[in-house]
Amino acid sequence: MAPKPQPLEEGTKAPAFKSKTHTGEEIKLSDFKGQHLLLYFYPKDNTPGCTKQAQNLQTNLKKLAAQNIAVVGVSPDDNDSHQRFAEKHKLAFPLLPDPDRKIIEKYGVWGEKKNYGKVYMGLQRTSFLIDGSGIIQHVFKRPKTNEHTEEILSWLKANT
């Protein structure tokens, strides 16, 4: 049996990444220096939970921006899938295609999952709130898809 993924912990340096977004723009972790980054990992475009999570973040993008938080989503889907997902749901934040799981594995969110008694390998829904100096401030493990923004803002209020 494969080991469970070990997401990075709070207080550690976030692994650097560089990738093209679904729009073709290249971004890297250091582009977010001086602001918070919510790097959220989700299993699959256009599935119920992942769609709810993306819509929740999109609806509350201004609230997050008011707290100096940028949002970037990552999943193992390819660029075409991300383009369709972003267009269909009018997402105004970047999505990073990671079909080879380089970023996903750097952040420790790929591992064994169970669903209805079936065991398989997959992405563990996890979000990392990274500060402007690249340090992980908080790890949201298995966030509530339709309440994710509220979880983030509540954590910020209690910890800043």
PDB file of C-alpha atoms in Angstrom:
ATOM      1  CA  MET A   1       0.000   0.000   0.000  1.00  0.00           C
ATOM      2  CA  ALA A   2       1.290   3.489  -0.865  1.00  0.00           C
ATOM      3  CA  PRO A   3       2.068   5.860   1.997  1.00  0.00           C
ATOM      4  CA  LYS A   4      -0.395   8.623   2.761  1.00  0.00           C
ATOM      5  CA  PRO A   5       0.658  12.008   1.402  1.00  0.00           C
ATOM      6  CA  GLN A   6       2.359  14.338   3.814  1.00  0.00           C
ATOM      7  CA  PRO A   7       1.374  17.899   2.957  1.00  0.00           C
ATOM      8  CA  LEU A   8       3.850  20.561   3.918  1.00  0.00           C
ATOM      9  CA  GLU A   9       3.447  22.035   7.361  1.00  0.00           C
ATOM     10  CA  GLU A  10       2.793  25.547   8.606  1.00  0.00           C
ATOM     11  CA  GLY A  11       5.930  27.613   9.138  1.00  0.00           C
ATOM     12  CA  THR A  12       7.905  25.892   6.372  1.00  0.00           C
ATOM     13  CA  LYS A  13       9.099  27.464   3.136  1.00  0.00           C
ATOM     14  CA  ALA A  14       6.737  26.791   0.245  1.00  0.00           C
ATOM     15  CA  PRO A  15       8.404  24.940  -2.643  1.00  0.00           C
ATOM     16  CA  ALA A  16       9.141  27.156  -5.621  1.00  0.00           C
ATOM     17  CA  PHE A  17       7.161  26.482  -8.764  1.00  0.00           C
ATOM     18  CA  LYS A  18       7.011  27.877 -12.276  1.00  0.00           C
ATOM     19  CA  SER A  19       4.231  26.938 -14.659  1.00  0.00           C
ATOM     20  CA  LYS A  20       2.074  28.227 -17.471  1.00  0.00           C
ATOM     21  CA  THR A  21      -1.502  29.039 -16.555  1.00  0.00           C
ATOM     22  CA  HIS A  22      -4.562  27.999 -18.533  1.00  0.00           C
ATOM     23  CA  THR A  23      -4.227  31.309 -20.443  1.00  0.00           C
ATOM     24  CA  GLY A  24      -0.585  30.663 -21.362  1.00  0.00           C
ATOM     25  CA  GLU A  25       0.894  33.181 -18.924  1.00  0.00           C
ATOM     26  CA  GLU A  26       3.932  31.921 -17.010  1.00  0.00           C
ATOM     27  CA  ILE A  27       3.764  32.412 -13.246  1.00  0.00           C
ATOM     28  CA  LYS A  28       6.022  31.433 -10.373  1.00  0.00           C
ATOM     29  CA  LEU A  29       5.803  31.543  -6.599  1.00  0.00           C
ATOM     30  CA  SER A  30       8.124  34.567  -6.403  1.00  0.00           C
ATOM     31  CA  ASP A  31       5.609  36.601  -8.468  1.00  0.00           C
ATOM     32  CA  PHE A  32       3.522  36.785  -5.293  1.00  0.00           C
ATOM     33  CA  LYS A  33       6.241  38.311  -3.109  1.00  0.00           C
ATOM     34  CA  GLY A  34       4.707  40.876  -0.782  1.00  0.00           C
ATOM     35  CA  GLN A  35       1.207  39.396  -0.847  1.00  0.00           C
ATOM     36  CA  HIS A  36      -0.507  36.260   0.363  1.00  0.00           C
ATOM     37  CA  LEU A  37      -1.139  33.423  -2.063  1.00  0.00           C
ATOM     38  CA  LEU A  38      -3.867  30.837  -1.668  1.00  0.00           C
ATOM     39  CA  LEU A  39      -2.469  27.905  -3.637  1.00  0.00           C
ATOM     40  CA  TYR A  40      -5.356  25.485  -3.756  1.00  0.00           C
ATOM     41  CA  PHE A  41      -5.135  21.924  -5.038  1.00  0.00           C
ATOM     42  CA  TYR A  42      -8.312  20.269  -6.279  1.00  0.00           C
ATOM     43  CA  PRO A  43      -8.910  16.846  -7.851  1.00  0.00           C
ATOM     44  CA  LYS A  44     -10.716  17.485 -11.152  1.00  0.00           C
ATOM     45  CA  ASP A  45     -12.277  20.194 -13.308  1.00  0.00           C
ATOM     46  CA  ASN A  46     -16.064  20.253 -13.712  1.00  0.00           C
ATOM     47  CA  THR A  47     -16.876  17.835 -10.910  1.00  0.00           C
ATOM     48  CA  PRO A  48     -19.437  18.869  -8.273  1.00  0.00           C
ATOM     49  CA  GLY A  49     -17.113  19.540  -5.319  1.00  0.00           C
ATOM     50  CA  CYS A  50     -14.360  21.154  -7.362  1.00  0.00           C
ATOM     51  CA  THR A  51     -16.861  23.366  -9.167  1.00  0.00           C
ATOM     52  CA  LYS A  52     -18.408  24.482  -5.846  1.00  0.00           C
ATOM     53  CA  GLN A  53     -14.963  25.323  -4.476  1.00  0.00           C
ATOM     54  CA  ALA A  54     -13.936  27.315  -7.567  1.00  0.00           C
ATOM     55  CA  GLN A  55     -17.264  29.171  -7.605  1.00  0.00           C
ATOM     56  CA  ASN A  56     -16.951  29.980  -3.898  1.00  0.00           C
ATOM     57  CA  LEU A  57     -13.484  31.446  -4.419  1.00  0.00           C
ATOM     58  CA  GLN A  58     -14.553  33.335  -7.560  1.00  0.00           C
ATOM     59  CA  THR A  59     -17.632  34.817  -5.858  1.00  0.00           C
ATOM     60  CA  ASN A  60     -15.452  36.034  -2.994  1.00  0.00           C
ATOM     61  CA  LEU A  61     -12.393  37.103  -4.988  1.00  0.00           C
ATOM     62  CA  LYS A  62     -12.845  40.772  -3.988  1.00  0.00           C
ATOM     63  CA  LYS A  63     -13.019  39.847  -0.284  1.00  0.00           C
ATOM     64  CA  LEU A  64      -9.808  37.853  -0.652  1.00  0.00           C
ATOM     65  CA  ALA A  65      -8.109  40.637  -2.630  1.00  0.00           C
ATOM     66  CA  ALA A  66      -9.069  43.089   0.136  1.00  0.00           C
ATOM     67  CA  GLN A  67      -6.963  40.893   2.462  1.00  0.00           C
ATOM     68  CA  ASN A  68      -4.093  40.946  -0.089  1.00  0.00           C
ATOM     69  CA  ILE A  69      -4.680  37.310  -1.085  1.00  0.00           C
ATOM     70  CA  ALA A  70      -4.195  36.104  -4.659  1.00  0.00           C
ATOM     71  CA  VAL A  71      -5.728  32.767  -5.697  1.00  0.00           C
ATOM     72  CA  VAL A  72      -4.163  30.085  -7.905  1.00  0.00           C
ATOM     73  CA  GLY A  73      -5.715  26.652  -8.505  1.00  0.00           C
ATOM     74  CA  VAL A  74      -3.790  23.475  -9.368  1.00  0.00           C
ATOM     75  CA  SER A  75      -5.090  20.109 -10.541  1.00  0.00           C
ATOM     76  CA  PRO A  76      -3.788  17.206 -12.626  1.00  0.00           C
ATOM     77  CA  ASP A  77      -6.084  18.222 -15.513  1.00  0.00           C
ATOM     78  CA  ASP A  78      -4.549  19.393 -18.776  1.00  0.00           C
ATOM     79  CA  ASN A  79      -4.612  22.915 -20.167  1.00  0.00           C
ATOM     80  CA  ASP A  80      -7.621  22.342 -22.452  1.00  0.00           C
ATOM     81  CA  SER A  81      -9.685  21.109 -19.511  1.00  0.00           C
ATOM     82  CA  HIS A  82      -8.657  24.146 -17.434  1.00  0.00           C
ATOM     83  CA  GLN A  83      -9.567  26.517 -20.259  1.00  0.00           C
ATOM     84  CA  ARG A  84     -13.055  24.996 -20.555  1.00  0.00           C
ATOM     85  CA  PHE A  85     -13.516  24.984 -16.752  1.00  0.00           C
ATOM     86  CA  ALA A  86     -12.429  28.620 -16.368  1.00  0.00           C
ATOM     87  CA  GLU A  87     -14.568  29.771 -19.277  1.00  0.00           C
ATOM     88  CA  LYS A  88     -17.665  27.837 -18.200  1.00  0.00           C
ATOM     89  CA  HIS A  89     -17.528  29.195 -14.634  1.00  0.00           C
ATOM     90  CA  LYS A  90     -16.060  32.630 -15.479  1.00  0.00           C
ATOM     91  CA  LEU A  91     -13.029  32.121 -13.244  1.00  0.00           C
ATOM     92  CA  ALA A  92     -10.814  35.204 -13.027  1.00  0.00           C
ATOM     93  CA  PHE A  93      -7.893  33.516 -11.268  1.00  0.00           C
ATOM     94  CA  PRO A  94      -5.156  31.356 -12.808  1.00  0.00           C
ATOM     95  CA  LEU A  95      -5.371  27.579 -13.029  1.00  0.00           C
ATOM     96  CA  LEU A  96      -2.180  25.566 -13.376  1.00  0.00           C
ATOM     97  CA  PRO A  97      -2.341  22.309 -15.324  1.00  0.00           C
ATOM     98  CA  ASP A  98      -0.155  19.702 -13.619  1.00  0.00           C
ATOM     99  CA  PRO A  99      -0.764  16.385 -15.434  1.00  0.00           C
ATOM    100  CA  ASP A 100       2.743  15.168 -14.568  1.00  0.00           C
ATOM    101  CA  ARG A 101       2.064  16.078 -10.887  1.00  0.00           C
ATOM    102  CA  LYS A 102       5.355  17.950 -10.368  1.00  0.00           C
ATOM    103  CA  ILE A 103       3.804  20.746  -8.294  1.00  0.00           C
ATOM    104  CA  ILE A 104       1.255  18.413  -6.698  1.00  0.00           C
ATOM    105  CA  GLU A 105       3.989  16.074  -5.444  1.00  0.00           C
ATOM    106  CA  LYS A 106       6.222  18.956  -4.272  1.00  0.00           C
ATOM    107  CA  TYR A 107       3.369  20.018  -2.004  1.00  0.00           C
ATOM    108  CA  GLY A 108       2.697  16.455  -0.813  1.00  0.00           C
ATOM    109  CA  VAL A 109      -0.948  16.272  -1.818  1.00  0.00           C
ATOM    110  CA  TRP A 110      -0.903  13.149  -4.054  1.00  0.00           C
ATOM    111  CA  GLY A 111      -1.611   9.873  -2.319  1.00  0.00           C
ATOM    112  CA  GLU A 112      -3.974   7.104  -1.415  1.00  0.00           C
ATOM    113  CA  LYS A 113      -7.669   7.915  -1.280  1.00  0.00           C
ATOM    114  CA  LYS A 114     -10.765   5.899  -0.455  1.00  0.00           C
ATOM    115  CA  ASN A 115     -14.177   6.384  -1.982  1.00  0.00           C
ATOM    116  CA  TYR A 116     -17.086   4.010  -1.396  1.00  0.00           C
ATOM    117  CA  GLY A 117     -14.661   1.302  -0.292  1.00  0.00           C
ATOM    118  CA  LYS A 118     -12.446   1.662  -3.351  1.00  0.00           C
ATOM    119  CA  VAL A 119      -8.780   2.528  -2.729  1.00  0.00           C
ATOM    120  CA  TYR A 120      -6.913   4.479  -5.398  1.00  0.00           C
ATOM    121  CA  MET A 121      -4.234   7.133  -5.860  1.00  0.00           C
ATOM    122  CA  GLY A 122      -5.388  10.710  -6.261  1.00  0.00           C
ATOM    123  CA  LEU A 123      -5.104  14.311  -5.227  1.00  0.00           C
ATOM    124  CA  GLN A 124      -6.002  15.199  -1.645  1.00  0.00           C
ATOM    125  CA  ARG A 125      -8.001  18.464  -1.681  1.00  0.00           C
ATOM    126  CA  THR A 126      -5.703  20.867   0.185  1.00  0.00           C
ATOM    127  CA  SER A 127      -5.056  24.618   0.192  1.00  0.00           C
ATOM    128  CA  PHE A 128      -1.951  26.443   1.324  1.00  0.00           C
ATOM    129  CA  LEU A 129      -2.029  30.044   2.508  1.00  0.00           C
ATOM    130  CA  ILE A 130       1.474  31.316   1.752  1.00  0.00           C
ATOM    131  CA  ASP A 131       2.681  34.685   3.029  1.00  0.00           C
ATOM    132  CA  GLY A 132       4.519  37.323   1.014  1.00  0.00           C
ATOM    133  CA  SER A 133       7.907  35.904   1.945  1.00  0.00           C
ATOM    134  CA  GLY A 134       7.034  32.385   0.775  1.00  0.00           C
ATOM    135  CA  ILE A 135       6.301  30.812   4.170  1.00  0.00           C
ATOM    136  CA  ILE A 136       3.266  28.553   4.578  1.00  0.00           C
ATOM    137  CA  GLN A 137       1.009  30.273   7.107  1.00  0.00           C
ATOM    138  CA  HIS A 138      -1.766  27.697   7.163  1.00  0.00           C
ATOM    139  CA  VAL A 139      -2.700  24.392   5.545  1.00  0.00           C
ATOM    140  CA  PHE A 140      -6.412  23.838   4.919  1.00  0.00           C
ATOM    141  CA  LYS A 141      -6.756  20.061   4.721  1.00  0.00           C
ATOM    142  CA  ARG A 142      -9.972  18.890   3.074  1.00  0.00           C
ATOM    143  CA  PRO A 143     -11.600  22.349   3.064  1.00  0.00           C
ATOM    144  CA  LYS A 144     -15.368  22.626   2.775  1.00  0.00           C
ATOM    145  CA  THR A 145     -15.853  23.309  -0.912  1.00  0.00           C
ATOM    146  CA  ASN A 146     -18.773  25.723  -0.611  1.00  0.00           C
ATOM    147  CA  GLU A 147     -17.376  27.520   2.467  1.00  0.00           C
ATOM    148  CA  HIS A 148     -13.685  27.737   1.644  1.00  0.00           C
ATOM    149  CA  THR A 149     -13.470  31.546   1.552  1.00  0.00           C
ATOM    150  CA  GLU A 150     -15.174  31.760   4.929  1.00  0.00           C
ATOM    151  CA  GLU A 151     -12.654  29.274   6.364  1.00  0.00           C
ATOM    152  CA  ILE A 152      -9.777  31.380   5.031  1.00  0.00           C
ATOM    153  CA  LEU A 153     -11.137  34.705   6.291  1.00  0.00           C
ATOM    154  CA  SER A 154     -12.002  33.225   9.711  1.00  0.00           C
ATOM    155  CA  TRP A 155      -8.490  31.831  10.047  1.00  0.00           C
ATOM    156  CA  LEU A 156      -6.972  35.197   9.074  1.00  0.00           C
ATOM    157  CA  LYS A 157      -9.157  37.071  11.560  1.00  0.00           C
ATOM    158  CA  ALA A 158      -8.173  34.713  14.382  1.00  0.00           C
ATOM    159  CA  ASN A 159      -4.457  34.688  13.532  1.00  0.00           C
ATOM    160  CA  THR A 160      -3.509  38.220  12.487  1.00  0.00           C
TER     161      THR A 160
END
